[in-house]
Amino acid sequence: MDSWWVRLLPAALRPRFEGRIATQRVMTNAFWLSSDHVYRLSIGVIVNVWMARYLGPHQFGQLSFAAAFAALFSGLSTLGLDNLIVRDLVRAPQASQETLGSAWAIKFVGSSTAFILAIAVIWLIRPDDALSFWLVFVFASVFLFQSADVIDMWFRSSLRSKHSVIPKTIAITAGALGKSSLILVGAPLIAFAWMGLAEAVVGSVALLGAFIWLEG
């Protein structure tokens, strides 16, 4: 059965896609991935501009420094495995459980290492800066939930990115609404870092729920 968007195409283009189910799946998957990127970028710009106006240059600078510092260690949480995992899932779908299990274990170890190193280094270089320590602590805690990204890779490998985009969109929207609420109630700086962590938790739980619902 043709995808819904094929029926919306001009008559001159429709024959190029009708009946080509594989091509339609690739195009649909690309649509969901592109929509996810556009939505993330749009809502991120809006919320960050509002946060910057609310927090002011000094506090927003502190928040940005902590986020950037934690990001220095993010490579350890992914270990450059994402594309390799997707490739292996495509090549050997019959071994998907072993691939996903191994990927989760490796990424969890890497994420835990990145978390420990981030808070250890910030403590060593800024031992008297409690605020920076706790901000980095919260941002680095996000690493501990990134192992759930293997579920996203599973959906990507089977051209079903819709099922990972929707949970992530829910988390991003909830995070944006949460940060907006913090601005409206006059919350302190650290609350925005915690809200970012809450967004990561919601995203991971939503991804896991989608996986269990569809594959369980």
Short mmCIF file of C-alpha atoms in Angstrom, two decimals, residues 68-189:
data_model
loop_
_atom_site.label_atom_id
_atom_site.label_comp_id
_atom_site.label_asym_id
_atom_site.label_seq_id
_atom_site.Cartn_x
_atom_site.Cartn_y
_atom_site.Cartn_z
CA ALA A 68 30.12 23.03 27.02
CA PHE A 69 32.48 21.61 29.65
CA ALA A 70 30.37 18.49 30.07
CA ALA A 71 30.15 18.16 26.28
CA LEU A 72 33.95 17.85 26.14
CA PHE A 73 33.52 14.35 27.56
CA SER A 74 30.53 13.34 25.44
CA GLY A 75 32.73 11.44 23.01
CA LEU A 76 33.29 8.81 25.69
CA SER A 77 29.54 8.32 26.04
CA THR A 78 29.08 7.48 22.35
CA LEU A 79 32.53 6.04 21.52
CA GLY A 80 31.79 6.68 17.85
CA LEU A 81 29.67 3.52 17.73
CA ASP A 82 26.36 4.92 16.47
CA ASN A 83 26.90 4.40 12.74
CA LEU A 84 28.57 1.04 13.33
CA ILE A 85 25.62 -0.16 15.38
CA VAL A 86 23.14 0.88 12.70
CA ARG A 87 25.28 -0.85 10.06
CA ASP A 88 25.42 -4.11 12.03
CA LEU A 89 21.67 -4.03 12.68
CA VAL A 90 21.03 -3.63 8.95
CA ARG A 91 23.48 -6.35 7.95
CA ALA A 92 22.44 -8.89 10.57
CA PRO A 93 18.88 -8.23 11.79
CA GLN A 94 18.69 -11.79 13.10
CA ALA A 95 21.36 -10.90 15.66
CA SER A 96 19.69 -7.63 16.69
CA GLN A 97 19.23 -8.64 20.34
CA GLU A 98 22.91 -9.41 20.76
CA THR A 99 23.92 -6.24 18.93
CA LEU A 100 21.61 -4.02 20.97
CA GLY A 101 22.61 -5.66 24.25
CA SER A 102 26.32 -5.30 23.55
CA ALA A 103 25.89 -1.73 22.34
CA TRP A 104 23.92 -0.77 25.45
CA ALA A 105 26.56 -2.27 27.77
CA ILE A 106 29.46 -0.56 25.98
CA LYS A 107 27.68 2.80 25.84
CA PHE A 108 26.70 2.58 29.51
CA VAL A 109 30.30 1.97 30.53
CA GLY A 110 31.45 4.83 28.31
CA SER A 111 28.73 7.14 29.66
CA SER A 112 29.58 6.30 33.26
CA THR A 113 33.26 6.97 32.58
CA ALA A 114 32.43 10.31 30.93
CA PHE A 115 30.26 11.29 33.89
CA ILE A 116 32.95 10.47 36.46
CA LEU A 117 35.70 12.22 34.51
CA ALA A 118 33.62 15.36 33.95
CA ILE A 119 32.84 15.90 37.62
CA ALA A 120 36.36 14.90 38.68
CA VAL A 121 38.02 17.37 36.32
CA ILE A 122 35.73 20.29 37.19
CA TRP A 123 36.38 19.64 40.88
CA LEU A 124 40.14 19.62 40.27
CA ILE A 125 40.28 22.82 38.22
CA ARG A 126 37.62 24.75 40.18
CA PRO A 127 37.66 23.34 43.71
CA ASP A 128 36.09 26.48 45.20
CA ASP A 129 33.36 26.95 42.60
CA ALA A 130 30.43 24.97 43.97
CA LEU A 131 27.95 26.29 41.42
CA SER A 132 30.06 25.22 38.44
CA PHE A 133 30.57 21.80 40.02
CA TRP A 134 26.85 21.20 40.46
CA LEU A 135 26.00 22.53 37.03
CA VAL A 136 28.53 20.21 35.41
CA PHE A 137 27.32 17.38 37.65
CA VAL A 138 23.77 17.80 36.38
CA PHE A 139 24.75 18.19 32.71
CA ALA A 140 27.10 15.20 32.89
CA SER A 141 24.33 13.12 34.47
CA VAL A 142 22.60 13.23 31.07
CA PHE A 143 25.32 10.84 29.83
CA LEU A 144 23.94 8.11 32.07
CA PHE A 145 20.70 8.04 30.08
CA GLN A 146 22.24 8.13 26.62
CA SER A 147 22.49 4.35 26.47
CA ALA A 148 18.81 4.41 25.54
CA ASP A 149 19.93 5.81 22.17
CA VAL A 150 20.50 2.23 21.01
CA ILE A 151 16.71 2.03 20.69
CA ASP A 152 16.80 4.98 18.32
CA MET A 153 19.43 3.15 16.28
CA TRP A 154 17.20 0.08 16.11
CA PHE A 155 14.33 2.12 14.68
CA ARG A 156 16.67 3.91 12.27
CA SER A 157 18.09 0.63 10.99
CA SER A 158 14.59 -0.64 10.17
CA LEU A 159 13.51 2.69 8.59
CA ARG A 160 11.03 3.38 11.40
CA SER A 161 12.46 6.60 12.77
CA LYS A 162 8.90 7.82 13.34
CA HIS A 163 8.77 5.66 16.47
CA SER A 164 11.85 7.32 17.96
CA VAL A 165 11.12 10.85 16.73
CA ILE A 166 7.73 10.99 18.43
CA PRO A 167 9.04 10.09 21.95
CA LYS A 168 11.96 12.49 21.55
CA THR A 169 9.62 15.24 20.38
CA ILE A 170 7.47 14.69 23.46
CA ALA A 171 10.56 15.04 25.67
CA ILE A 172 11.80 18.16 23.87
CA THR A 173 8.38 19.79 24.09
CA ALA A 174 8.07 18.91 27.77
CA GLY A 175 11.53 20.32 28.40
CA ALA A 176 10.71 23.54 26.56
CA LEU A 177 7.48 23.95 28.52
CA GLY A 178 9.33 23.20 31.75
CA LYS A 179 12.03 25.81 31.08
CA SER A 180 9.38 28.34 30.09
CA SER A 181 7.60 27.67 33.38
CA LEU A 182 10.84 28.18 35.29
CA ILE A 183 11.27 31.57 33.66
CA LEU A 184 7.71 32.57 34.53
CA VAL A 185 8.09 31.63 38.20
CA GLY A 186 11.55 33.22 38.52
CA ALA A 187 13.49 30.02 39.19
CA PRO A 188 17.22 30.02 40.04
CA LEU A 189 19.97 29.09 37.59
#
